[in-house]
Amino acid sequence: MAILVTRSSWTSSSSAPRLFNLLHIYNRSSLLCTFRHNSTAATAAAAAEVPEPRKSQIQILRTLAEVRSWRRDQLIKGQTVGFVPTMGALHAGHLRLVQSSMRMNDATIVSIFVNPSQFAPTEDLASYPRDFDADVEQLAAQVDDDRQVDVVFAPSVEEIYPNGIPLDVAEQKGAFVTVHGLSEQLEGRIRPQFFRGVATVVSKLLNIVSPDRVYFGQKDIQQTVVVKRLVQDLCYGSVVHVVPTARDDNGLALSSRNAYLTDQTRQDAAVIYKALQNALMVYRQNTSAEKIIGAVVSSIAEKFDKDDIEYVCVNDKDTLEELEVVQPLKGAIVSVAVRVPNKFGSKTRLIDNILL
Ligand code: AMP
């Protein structure tokens, strides 16, 4: 059961495009960076009193060959490797994945790569938020006992797509990965090339890194379902871990695209999580998807235009089949996508979900 308002296109933020490959001050070769968490110049006397903050050493790797060589070394040393794929503009949600990896593995590698193939030509690839230095600094601050982030893999677009990657699918040539049956509904209905792009880049990254464990956020729940199936069907050896959604104090799910929102919209967007919690309350009384969806729609409509609710759906957790009734022993996913006003005078899509 779903409500769906289909739009032929949605405009993304219109902020000035920033150039993709001019994002960082690091050179293209492998670089060992040392970050201090507190960089104030302490006097010798103060340094004697205050213990030196822990230092994290992160290798910035740019090429497949460098990552493969590092991975081989971990294998020889008998170290387990956890991998967190990201598109950067890191926030506490990403860091939650990183912390899970650090807890469960001897070594952790984080990729920062804004993947062109998951963006449609009308979407916000050029203006997607990027701040490589701030990302590396945040990762360097993640130190847990003797664990740290060991490697940031930040490849160029050419490294991942050596034959080029036009955004128009019709012009793309070469090998791409599609997870049929799980990519066409929900987000896939609104963004038809999105999961093909995701599955393709995740396949490439898993082939390069070959991690023991790979971490994804529940925030993008359909992505977790697609990736689990991809890993199973293409016989990857990595175990997929799904980490719960990190939220602002008001309940808004953290997202790199929240940077596009005005303060007012950020406050108003708290209604999305409230609506999902209402769904949970309704479900405890009534397992009808129609009732659950109705509760979500009417809550969100308190703050946003009903026409801007792209979908509210109740789906099976594994097959993403739309449900009429939720079986309490199986549960379900309730997911929502809403277009909310942003600071550029257009709309930004926010997605969220809850498990019943
Ligand atoms: P992205 O950089 O948006 O591609 O996200 C990288 C990973 O971080 C994905 O697995 C996301 O699901 C996950 N992620 C993003 N936001 C959150 C959040 N608020 N809580 C938990 N995980 C998140």
PDB file of N, CA, C and O in Angstrom, residues 177-248:
ATOM      1  N   VAL A 177      25.685  -2.434 -12.819  1.00  0.00           N
ATOM      2  CA  VAL A 177      25.024  -3.486 -12.037  1.00  0.00           C
ATOM      3  C   VAL A 177      23.613  -3.024 -11.679  1.00  0.00           C
ATOM      4  O   VAL A 177      23.437  -1.911 -11.174  1.00  0.00           O
ATOM      5  N   THR A 178      22.628  -3.879 -11.918  1.00  0.00           N
ATOM      6  CA  THR A 178      21.246  -3.562 -11.532  1.00  0.00           C
ATOM      7  C   THR A 178      20.711  -4.694 -10.668  1.00  0.00           C
ATOM      8  O   THR A 178      20.854  -5.863 -11.023  1.00  0.00           O
ATOM      9  N   VAL A 179      20.113  -4.336  -9.546  1.00  0.00           N
ATOM     10  CA  VAL A 179      19.469  -5.333  -8.690  1.00  0.00           C
ATOM     11  C   VAL A 179      17.976  -5.271  -9.009  1.00  0.00           C
ATOM     12  O   VAL A 179      17.242  -4.435  -8.465  1.00  0.00           O
ATOM     13  N   HIS A 180      17.549  -6.140  -9.914  1.00  0.00           N
ATOM     14  CA  HIS A 180      16.164  -6.109 -10.389  1.00  0.00           C
ATOM     15  C   HIS A 180      15.199  -6.497  -9.275  1.00  0.00           C
ATOM     16  O   HIS A 180      15.503  -7.354  -8.449  1.00  0.00           O
ATOM     17  N   GLY A 181      14.053  -5.840  -9.264  1.00  0.00           N
ATOM     18  CA  GLY A 181      13.006  -6.197  -8.300  1.00  0.00           C
ATOM     19  C   GLY A 181      13.061  -5.379  -7.024  1.00  0.00           C
ATOM     20  O   GLY A 181      12.082  -5.305  -6.289  1.00  0.00           O
ATOM     21  N   LEU A 182      14.220  -4.774  -6.734  1.00  0.00           N
ATOM     22  CA  LEU A 182      14.338  -3.992  -5.502  1.00  0.00           C
ATOM     23  C   LEU A 182      14.694  -2.532  -5.786  1.00  0.00           C
ATOM     24  O   LEU A 182      14.818  -1.738  -4.860  1.00  0.00           O
ATOM     25  N   SER A 183      14.886  -2.228  -7.064  1.00  0.00           N
ATOM     26  CA  SER A 183      15.403  -0.897  -7.427  1.00  0.00           C
ATOM     27  C   SER A 183      14.360  -0.001  -8.065  1.00  0.00           C
ATOM     28  O   SER A 183      14.636   1.167  -8.335  1.00  0.00           O
ATOM     29  N   GLU A 184      13.169  -0.544  -8.319  1.00  0.00           N
ATOM     30  CA  GLU A 184      12.202   0.197  -9.134  1.00  0.00           C
ATOM     31  C   GLU A 184      11.156   0.920  -8.286  1.00  0.00           C
ATOM     32  O   GLU A 184      10.506   1.841  -8.781  1.00  0.00           O
ATOM     33  N   GLN A 185      10.966   0.481  -7.033  1.00  0.00           N
ATOM     34  CA  GLN A 185       9.910   1.073  -6.215  1.00  0.00           C
ATOM     35  C   GLN A 185      10.489   2.171  -5.312  1.00  0.00           C
ATOM     36  O   GLN A 185      11.687   2.409  -5.285  1.00  0.00           O
ATOM     37  N   LEU A 186       9.642   2.816  -4.529  1.00  0.00           N
ATOM     38  CA  LEU A 186      10.061   3.828  -3.547  1.00  0.00           C
ATOM     39  C   LEU A 186      11.000   4.852  -4.180  1.00  0.00           C
ATOM     40  O   LEU A 186      10.638   5.542  -5.109  1.00  0.00           O
ATOM     41  N   GLU A 187      12.235   4.938  -3.692  1.00  0.00           N
ATOM     42  CA  GLU A 187      13.185   5.908  -4.253  1.00  0.00           C
ATOM     43  C   GLU A 187      13.425   5.655  -5.741  1.00  0.00           C
ATOM     44  O   GLU A 187      13.635   6.581  -6.520  1.00  0.00           O
ATOM     45  N   GLY A 188      13.402   4.382  -6.137  1.00  0.00           N
ATOM     46  CA  GLY A 188      13.667   4.021  -7.521  1.00  0.00           C
ATOM     47  C   GLY A 188      12.595   4.537  -8.476  1.00  0.00           C
ATOM     48  O   GLY A 188      12.855   4.766  -9.651  1.00  0.00           O
ATOM     49  N   ARG A 189      11.377   4.710  -7.948  1.00  0.00           N
ATOM     50  CA  ARG A 189      10.285   5.217  -8.778  1.00  0.00           C
ATOM     51  C   ARG A 189      10.513   6.702  -9.079  1.00  0.00           C
ATOM     52  O   ARG A 189      10.230   7.175 -10.168  1.00  0.00           O
ATOM     53  N   ILE A 190      11.022   7.415  -8.092  1.00  0.00           N
ATOM     54  CA  ILE A 190      11.258   8.855  -8.253  1.00  0.00           C
ATOM     55  C   ILE A 190      12.608   9.088  -8.948  1.00  0.00           C
ATOM     56  O   ILE A 190      12.775  10.036  -9.704  1.00  0.00           O
ATOM     57  N   ARG A 191      13.598   8.216  -8.639  1.00  0.00           N
ATOM     58  CA  ARG A 191      14.964   8.388  -9.167  1.00  0.00           C
ATOM     59  C   ARG A 191      15.357   7.097  -9.900  1.00  0.00           C
ATOM     60  O   ARG A 191      16.083   6.251  -9.347  1.00  0.00           O
ATOM     61  N   PRO A 192      14.917   6.953 -11.164  1.00  0.00           N
ATOM     62  CA  PRO A 192      15.032   5.646 -11.836  1.00  0.00           C
ATOM     63  C   PRO A 192      16.465   5.128 -12.009  1.00  0.00           C
ATOM     64  O   PRO A 192      16.665   3.932 -12.115  1.00  0.00           O
ATOM     65  N   GLN A 193      17.479   5.999 -12.061  1.00  0.00           N
ATOM     66  CA  GLN A 193      18.834   5.469 -12.262  1.00  0.00           C
ATOM     67  C   GLN A 193      19.623   5.359 -10.961  1.00  0.00           C
ATOM     68  O   GLN A 193      20.773   4.928 -10.952  1.00  0.00           O
ATOM     69  N   PHE A 194      18.966   5.721  -9.867  1.00  0.00           N
ATOM     70  CA  PHE A 194      19.703   5.840  -8.600  1.00  0.00           C
ATOM     71  C   PHE A 194      20.326   4.513  -8.150  1.00  0.00           C
ATOM     72  O   PHE A 194      21.531   4.431  -7.901  1.00  0.00           O
ATOM     73  N   PHE A 195      19.522   3.450  -8.078  1.00  0.00           N
ATOM     74  CA  PHE A 195      20.062   2.210  -7.497  1.00  0.00           C
ATOM     75  C   PHE A 195      21.005   1.476  -8.446  1.00  0.00           C
ATOM     76  O   PHE A 195      21.860   0.713  -8.006  1.00  0.00           O
ATOM     77  N   ARG A 196      20.852   1.723  -9.751  1.00  0.00           N
ATOM     78  CA  ARG A 196      21.825   1.183 -10.694  1.00  0.00           C
ATOM     79  C   ARG A 196      23.199   1.824 -10.398  1.00  0.00           C
ATOM     80  O   ARG A 196      24.231   1.162 -10.385  1.00  0.00           O
ATOM     81  N   GLY A 197      23.172   3.119 -10.151  1.00  0.00           N
ATOM     82  CA  GLY A 197      24.413   3.827  -9.815  1.00  0.00           C
ATOM     83  C   GLY A 197      24.992   3.354  -8.496  1.00  0.00           C
ATOM     84  O   GLY A 197      26.199   3.120  -8.372  1.00  0.00           O
ATOM     85  N   VAL A 198      24.105   3.190  -7.502  1.00  0.00           N
ATOM     86  CA  VAL A 198      24.562   2.734  -6.183  1.00  0.00           C
ATOM     87  C   VAL A 198      25.142   1.320  -6.280  1.00  0.00           C
ATOM     88  O   VAL A 198      26.243   1.041  -5.788  1.00  0.00           O
ATOM     89  N   ALA A 199      24.385   0.422  -6.912  1.00  0.00           N
ATOM     90  CA  ALA A 199      24.843  -0.981  -6.991  1.00  0.00           C
ATOM     91  C   ALA A 199      26.159  -1.071  -7.763  1.00  0.00           C
ATOM     92  O   ALA A 199      27.043  -1.866  -7.415  1.00  0.00           O
ATOM     93  N   THR A 200      26.294  -0.242  -8.781  1.00  0.00           N
ATOM     94  CA  THR A 200      27.531  -0.266  -9.566  1.00  0.00           C
ATOM     95  C   THR A 200      28.715   0.202  -8.733  1.00  0.00           C
ATOM     96  O   THR A 200      29.765  -0.458  -8.696  1.00  0.00           O
ATOM     97  N   VAL A 201      28.554   1.308  -8.053  1.00  0.00           N
ATOM     98  CA  VAL A 201      29.717   1.820  -7.304  1.00  0.00           C
ATOM     99  C   VAL A 201      30.028   0.928  -6.102  1.00  0.00           C
ATOM    100  O   VAL A 201      31.190   0.707  -5.767  1.00  0.00           O
ATOM    101  N   VAL A 202      28.976   0.384  -5.469  1.00  0.00           N
ATOM    102  CA  VAL A 202      29.240  -0.510  -4.323  1.00  0.00           C
ATOM    103  C   VAL A 202      29.976  -1.760  -4.808  1.00  0.00           C
ATOM    104  O   VAL A 202      30.911  -2.231  -4.157  1.00  0.00           O
ATOM    105  N   SER A 203      29.591  -2.276  -5.972  1.00  0.00           N
ATOM    106  CA  SER A 203      30.309  -3.445  -6.526  1.00  0.00           C
ATOM    107  C   SER A 203      31.771  -3.119  -6.755  1.00  0.00           C
ATOM    108  O   SER A 203      32.666  -3.897  -6.399  1.00  0.00           O
ATOM    109  N   LYS A 204      32.014  -1.978  -7.362  1.00  0.00           N
ATOM    110  CA  LYS A 204      33.399  -1.582  -7.635  1.00  0.00           C
ATOM    111  C   LYS A 204      34.172  -1.458  -6.321  1.00  0.00           C
ATOM    112  O   LYS A 204      35.290  -1.982  -6.188  1.00  0.00           O
ATOM    113  N   LEU A 205      33.574  -0.770  -5.353  1.00  0.00           N
ATOM    114  CA  LEU A 205      34.282  -0.537  -4.089  1.00  0.00           C
ATOM    115  C   LEU A 205      34.539  -1.842  -3.341  1.00  0.00           C
ATOM    116  O   LEU A 205      35.611  -2.038  -2.764  1.00  0.00           O
ATOM    117  N   LEU A 206      33.549  -2.755  -3.370  1.00  0.00           N
ATOM    118  CA  LEU A 206      33.766  -4.043  -2.694  1.00  0.00           C
ATOM    119  C   LEU A 206      34.875  -4.836  -3.396  1.00  0.00           C
ATOM    120  O   LEU A 206      35.665  -5.520  -2.749  1.00  0.00           O
ATOM    121  N   ASN A 207      34.925  -4.739  -4.717  1.00  0.00           N
ATOM    122  CA  ASN A 207      36.006  -5.424  -5.443  1.00  0.00           C
ATOM    123  C   ASN A 207      37.374  -4.823  -5.137  1.00  0.00           C
ATOM    124  O   ASN A 207      38.382  -5.526  -5.143  1.00  0.00           O
ATOM    125  N   ILE A 208      37.405  -3.545  -4.878  1.00  0.00           N
ATOM    126  CA  ILE A 208      38.690  -2.887  -4.602  1.00  0.00           C
ATOM    127  C   ILE A 208      39.131  -3.153  -3.153  1.00  0.00           C
ATOM    128  O   ILE A 208      40.263  -3.512  -2.886  1.00  0.00           O
ATOM    129  N   VAL A 209      38.190  -2.976  -2.225  1.00  0.00           N
ATOM    130  CA  VAL A 209      38.547  -3.017  -0.794  1.00  0.00           C
ATOM    131  C   VAL A 209      38.485  -4.433  -0.234  1.00  0.00           C
ATOM    132  O   VAL A 209      39.265  -4.798   0.650  1.00  0.00           O
ATOM    133  N   SER A 210      37.535  -5.210  -0.712  1.00  0.00           N
ATOM    134  CA  SER A 210      37.343  -6.570  -0.207  1.00  0.00           C
ATOM    135  C   SER A 210      37.316  -6.629   1.331  1.00  0.00           C
ATOM    136  O   SER A 210      38.101  -7.325   1.964  1.00  0.00           O
ATOM    137  N   PRO A 211      36.394  -5.886   1.932  1.00  0.00           N
ATOM    138  CA  PRO A 211      36.369  -5.824   3.407  1.00  0.00           C
ATOM    139  C   PRO A 211      35.739  -7.076   4.024  1.00  0.00           C
ATOM    140  O   PRO A 211      34.974  -7.784   3.360  1.00  0.00           O
ATOM    141  N   ASP A 212      36.055  -7.301   5.297  1.00  0.00           N
ATOM    142  CA  ASP A 212      35.344  -8.366   6.021  1.00  0.00           C
ATOM    143  C   ASP A 212      33.909  -7.918   6.288  1.00  0.00           C
ATOM    144  O   ASP A 212      32.982  -8.718   6.208  1.00  0.00           O
ATOM    145  N   ARG A 213      33.764  -6.641   6.666  1.00  0.00           N
ATOM    146  CA  ARG A 213      32.427  -6.114   6.975  1.00  0.00           C
ATOM    147  C   ARG A 213      32.262  -4.760   6.293  1.00  0.00           C
ATOM    148  O   ARG A 213      33.227  -3.991   6.206  1.00  0.00           O
ATOM    149  N   VAL A 214      31.035  -4.478   5.859  1.00  0.00           N
ATOM    150  CA  VAL A 214      30.760  -3.186   5.227  1.00  0.00           C
ATOM    151  C   VAL A 214      29.525  -2.588   5.903  1.00  0.00           C
ATOM    152  O   VAL A 214      28.597  -3.326   6.263  1.00  0.00           O
ATOM    153  N   TYR A 215      29.535  -1.269   6.097  1.00  0.00           N
ATOM    154  CA  TYR A 215      28.536  -0.621   6.954  1.00  0.00           C
ATOM    155  C   TYR A 215      27.682   0.366   6.155  1.00  0.00           C
ATOM    156  O   TYR A 215      28.202   1.201   5.409  1.00  0.00           O
ATOM    157  N   PHE A 216      26.355   0.255   6.347  1.00  0.00           N
ATOM    158  CA  PHE A 216      25.407   1.160   5.709  1.00  0.00           C
ATOM    159  C   PHE A 216      24.408   1.640   6.757  1.00  0.00           C
ATOM    160  O   PHE A 216      24.175   0.955   7.767  1.00  0.00           O
ATOM    161  N   GLY A 217      23.795   2.810   6.495  1.00  0.00           N
ATOM    162  CA  GLY A 217      22.857   3.382   7.460  1.00  0.00           C
ATOM    163  C   GLY A 217      21.419   3.002   7.155  1.00  0.00           C
ATOM    164  O   GLY A 217      21.007   2.956   5.989  1.00  0.00           O
ATOM    165  N   GLN A 218      20.651   2.778   8.209  1.00  0.00           N
ATOM    166  CA  GLN A 218      19.213   2.501   8.048  1.00  0.00           C
ATOM    167  C   GLN A 218      18.496   3.702   7.437  1.00  0.00           C
ATOM    168  O   GLN A 218      17.437   3.562   6.827  1.00  0.00           O
ATOM    169  N   LYS A 219      19.092   4.886   7.581  1.00  0.00           N
ATOM    170  CA  LYS A 219      18.523   6.103   6.981  1.00  0.00           C
ATOM    171  C   LYS A 219      18.134   5.858   5.517  1.00  0.00           C
ATOM    172  O   LYS A 219      17.097   6.321   5.059  1.00  0.00           O
ATOM    173  N   ASP A 220      18.994   5.154   4.788  1.00  0.00           N
ATOM    174  CA  ASP A 220      18.720   4.860   3.381  1.00  0.00           C
ATOM    175  C   ASP A 220      18.334   3.387   3.283  1.00  0.00           C
ATOM    176  O   ASP A 220      19.098   2.548   2.791  1.00  0.00           O
ATOM    177  N   ILE A 221      17.140   3.076   3.774  1.00  0.00           N
ATOM    178  CA  ILE A 221      16.813   1.665   4.026  1.00  0.00           C
ATOM    179  C   ILE A 221      16.706   0.853   2.741  1.00  0.00           C
ATOM    180  O   ILE A 221      17.125  -0.309   2.700  1.00  0.00           O
ATOM    181  N   GLN A 222      16.194   1.452   1.675  1.00  0.00           N
ATOM    182  CA  GLN A 222      16.093   0.685   0.421  1.00  0.00           C
ATOM    183  C   GLN A 222      17.494   0.341  -0.086  1.00  0.00           C
ATOM    184  O   GLN A 222      17.726  -0.753  -0.623  1.00  0.00           O
ATOM    185  N   GLN A 223      18.420   1.258   0.125  1.00  0.00           N
ATOM    186  CA  GLN A 223      19.817   0.990  -0.267  1.00  0.00           C
ATOM    187  C   GLN A 223      20.359  -0.237   0.473  1.00  0.00           C
ATOM    188  O   GLN A 223      21.060  -1.068  -0.112  1.00  0.00           O
ATOM    189  N   THR A 224      19.995  -0.378   1.747  1.00  0.00           N
ATOM    190  CA  THR A 224      20.498  -1.537   2.505  1.00  0.00           C
ATOM    191  C   THR A 224      19.916  -2.833   1.944  1.00  0.00           C
ATOM    192  O   THR A 224      20.599  -3.853   1.883  1.00  0.00           O
ATOM    193  N   VAL A 225      18.650  -2.780   1.530  1.00  0.00           N
ATOM    194  CA  VAL A 225      18.014  -3.986   0.977  1.00  0.00           C
ATOM    195  C   VAL A 225      18.663  -4.344  -0.364  1.00  0.00           C
ATOM    196  O   VAL A 225      18.980  -5.508  -0.639  1.00  0.00           O
ATOM    197  N   VAL A 226      18.892  -3.317  -1.185  1.00  0.00           N
ATOM    198  CA  VAL A 226      19.527  -3.533  -2.492  1.00  0.00           C
ATOM    199  C   VAL A 226      20.948  -4.091  -2.304  1.00  0.00           C
ATOM    200  O   VAL A 226      21.343  -5.056  -2.967  1.00  0.00           O
ATOM    201  N   VAL A 227      21.694  -3.505  -1.391  1.00  0.00           N
ATOM    202  CA  VAL A 227      23.096  -3.924  -1.213  1.00  0.00           C
ATOM    203  C   VAL A 227      23.172  -5.348  -0.641  1.00  0.00           C
ATOM    204  O   VAL A 227      24.003  -6.149  -1.074  1.00  0.00           O
ATOM    205  N   LYS A 228      22.283  -5.654   0.289  1.00  0.00           N
ATOM    206  CA  LYS A 228      22.309  -7.028   0.844  1.00  0.00           C
ATOM    207  C   LYS A 228      22.078  -8.042  -0.273  1.00  0.00           C
ATOM    208  O   LYS A 228      22.722  -9.083  -0.318  1.00  0.00           O
ATOM    209  N   ARG A 229      21.129  -7.740  -1.163  1.00  0.00           N
ATOM    210  CA  ARG A 229      20.838  -8.665  -2.253  1.00  0.00           C
ATOM    211  C   ARG A 229      22.011  -8.735  -3.242  1.00  0.00           C
ATOM    212  O   ARG A 229      22.363  -9.791  -3.738  1.00  0.00           O
ATOM    213  N   LEU A 230      22.605  -7.595  -3.492  1.00  0.00           N
ATOM    214  CA  LEU A 230      23.767  -7.530  -4.386  1.00  0.00           C
ATOM    215  C   LEU A 230      24.898  -8.416  -3.847  1.00  0.00           C
ATOM    216  O   LEU A 230      25.498  -9.209  -4.575  1.00  0.00           O
ATOM    217  N   VAL A 231      25.160  -8.275  -2.556  1.00  0.00           N
ATOM    218  CA  VAL A 231      26.251  -9.030  -1.928  1.00  0.00           C
ATOM    219  C   VAL A 231      25.960 -10.528  -1.991  1.00  0.00           C
ATOM    220  O   VAL A 231      26.844 -11.344  -2.287  1.00  0.00           O
ATOM    221  N   GLN A 232      24.682 -10.869  -1.763  1.00  0.00           N
ATOM    222  CA  GLN A 232      24.295 -12.287  -1.803  1.00  0.00           C
ATOM    223  C   GLN A 232      24.376 -12.830  -3.238  1.00  0.00           C
ATOM    224  O   GLN A 232      25.016 -13.854  -3.490  1.00  0.00           O
ATOM    225  N   ASP A 233      23.772 -12.103  -4.171  1.00  0.00           N
ATOM    226  CA  ASP A 233      23.642 -12.635  -5.536  1.00  0.00           C
ATOM    227  C   ASP A 233      24.968 -12.649  -6.289  1.00  0.00           C
ATOM    228  O   ASP A 233      25.191 -13.515  -7.141  1.00  0.00           O
ATOM    229  N   LEU A 234      25.844 -11.684  -6.002  1.00  0.00           N
ATOM    230  CA  LEU A 234      27.131 -11.660  -6.709  1.00  0.00           C
ATOM    231  C   LEU A 234      28.262 -12.287  -5.877  1.00  0.00           C
ATOM    232  O   LEU A 234      29.439 -12.149  -6.218  1.00  0.00           O
ATOM    233  N   CYS A 235      27.875 -12.969  -4.781  1.00  0.00           N
ATOM    234  CA  CYS A 235      28.811 -13.786  -4.002  1.00  0.00           C
ATOM    235  C   CYS A 235      29.990 -12.994  -3.443  1.00  0.00           C
ATOM    236  O   CYS A 235      31.131 -13.476  -3.436  1.00  0.00           O
ATOM    237  N   TYR A 236      29.724 -11.790  -2.978  1.00  0.00           N
ATOM    238  CA  TYR A 236      30.792 -11.065  -2.280  1.00  0.00           C
ATOM    239  C   TYR A 236      30.997 -11.706  -0.917  1.00  0.00           C
ATOM    240  O   TYR A 236      30.053 -12.203  -0.300  1.00  0.00           O
ATOM    241  N   GLY A 237      32.224 -11.617  -0.428  1.00  0.00           N
ATOM    242  CA  GLY A 237      32.520 -12.254   0.861  1.00  0.00           C
ATOM    243  C   GLY A 237      32.280 -11.343   2.054  1.00  0.00           C
ATOM    244  O   GLY A 237      32.487 -11.761   3.190  1.00  0.00           O
ATOM    245  N   SER A 238      31.854 -10.109   1.827  1.00  0.00           N
ATOM    246  CA  SER A 238      31.705  -9.157   2.938  1.00  0.00           C
ATOM    247  C   SER A 238      30.357  -9.326   3.626  1.00  0.00           C
ATOM    248  O   SER A 238      29.359  -9.628   2.969  1.00  0.00           O
ATOM    249  N   VAL A 239      30.348  -9.069   4.929  1.00  0.00           N
ATOM    250  CA  VAL A 239      29.086  -9.100   5.685  1.00  0.00           C
ATOM    251  C   VAL A 239      28.561  -7.668   5.771  1.00  0.00           C
ATOM    252  O   VAL A 239      29.307  -6.745   6.128  1.00  0.00           O
ATOM    253  N   VAL A 240      27.268  -7.495   5.449  1.00  0.00           N
ATOM    254  CA  VAL A 240      26.660  -6.155   5.463  1.00  0.00           C
ATOM    255  C   VAL A 240      26.080  -5.882   6.855  1.00  0.00           C
ATOM    256  O   VAL A 240      25.285  -6.673   7.361  1.00  0.00           O
ATOM    257  N   HIS A 241      26.464  -4.755   7.436  1.00  0.00           N
ATOM    258  CA  HIS A 241      25.904  -4.333   8.730  1.00  0.00           C
ATOM    259  C   HIS A 241      25.102  -3.054   8.538  1.00  0.00           C
ATOM    260  O   HIS A 241      25.564  -2.125   7.878  1.00  0.00           O
ATOM    261  N   VAL A 242      23.906  -3.033   9.133  1.00  0.00           N
ATOM    262  CA  VAL A 242      23.047  -1.848   9.027  1.00  0.00           C
ATOM    263  C   VAL A 242      23.019  -1.152  10.388  1.00  0.00           C
ATOM    264  O   VAL A 242      22.745  -1.777  11.416  1.00  0.00           O
ATOM    265  N   VAL A 243      23.301   0.150  10.365  1.00  0.00           N
ATOM    266  CA  VAL A 243      23.443   0.924  11.601  1.00  0.00           C
ATOM    267  C   VAL A 243      22.237   1.869  11.720  1.00  0.00           C
ATOM    268  O   VAL A 243      21.860   2.513  10.730  1.00  0.00           O
ATOM    269  N   PRO A 244      21.638   1.959  12.942  1.00  0.00           N
ATOM    270  CA  PRO A 244      20.433   2.802  13.100  1.00  0.00           C
ATOM    271  C   PRO A 244      20.672   4.271  12.733  1.00  0.00           C
ATOM    272  O   PRO A 244      21.793   4.767  12.806  1.00  0.00           O
ATOM    273  N   THR A 245      19.596   4.932  12.376  1.00  0.00           N
ATOM    274  CA  THR A 245      19.650   6.330  11.916  1.00  0.00           C
ATOM    275  C   THR A 245      20.018   7.280  13.057  1.00  0.00           C
ATOM    276  O   THR A 245      19.408   7.237  14.125  1.00  0.00           O
ATOM    277  N   ALA A 246      20.987   8.149  12.799  1.00  0.00           N
ATOM    278  CA  ALA A 246      21.325   9.206  13.766  1.00  0.00           C
ATOM    279  C   ALA A 246      20.463  10.427  13.450  1.00  0.00           C
ATOM    280  O   ALA A 246      20.250  10.755  12.277  1.00  0.00           O
ATOM    281  N   ARG A 247      19.978  11.074  14.509  1.00  0.00           N
ATOM    282  CA  ARG A 247      19.018  12.174  14.325  1.00  0.00           C
ATOM    283  C   ARG A 247      19.448  13.426  15.077  1.00  0.00           C
ATOM    284  O   ARG A 247      20.165  13.332  16.082  1.00  0.00           O
ATOM    285  N   ASP A 248      18.968  14.571  14.589  1.00  0.00           N
ATOM    286  CA  ASP A 248      19.090  15.817  15.341  1.00  0.00           C
ATOM    287  C   ASP A 248      18.293  15.685  16.631  1.00  0.00           C
ATOM    288  O   ASP A 248      17.463  14.781  16.747  1.00  0.00           O
TER     289      ASP A 248
END
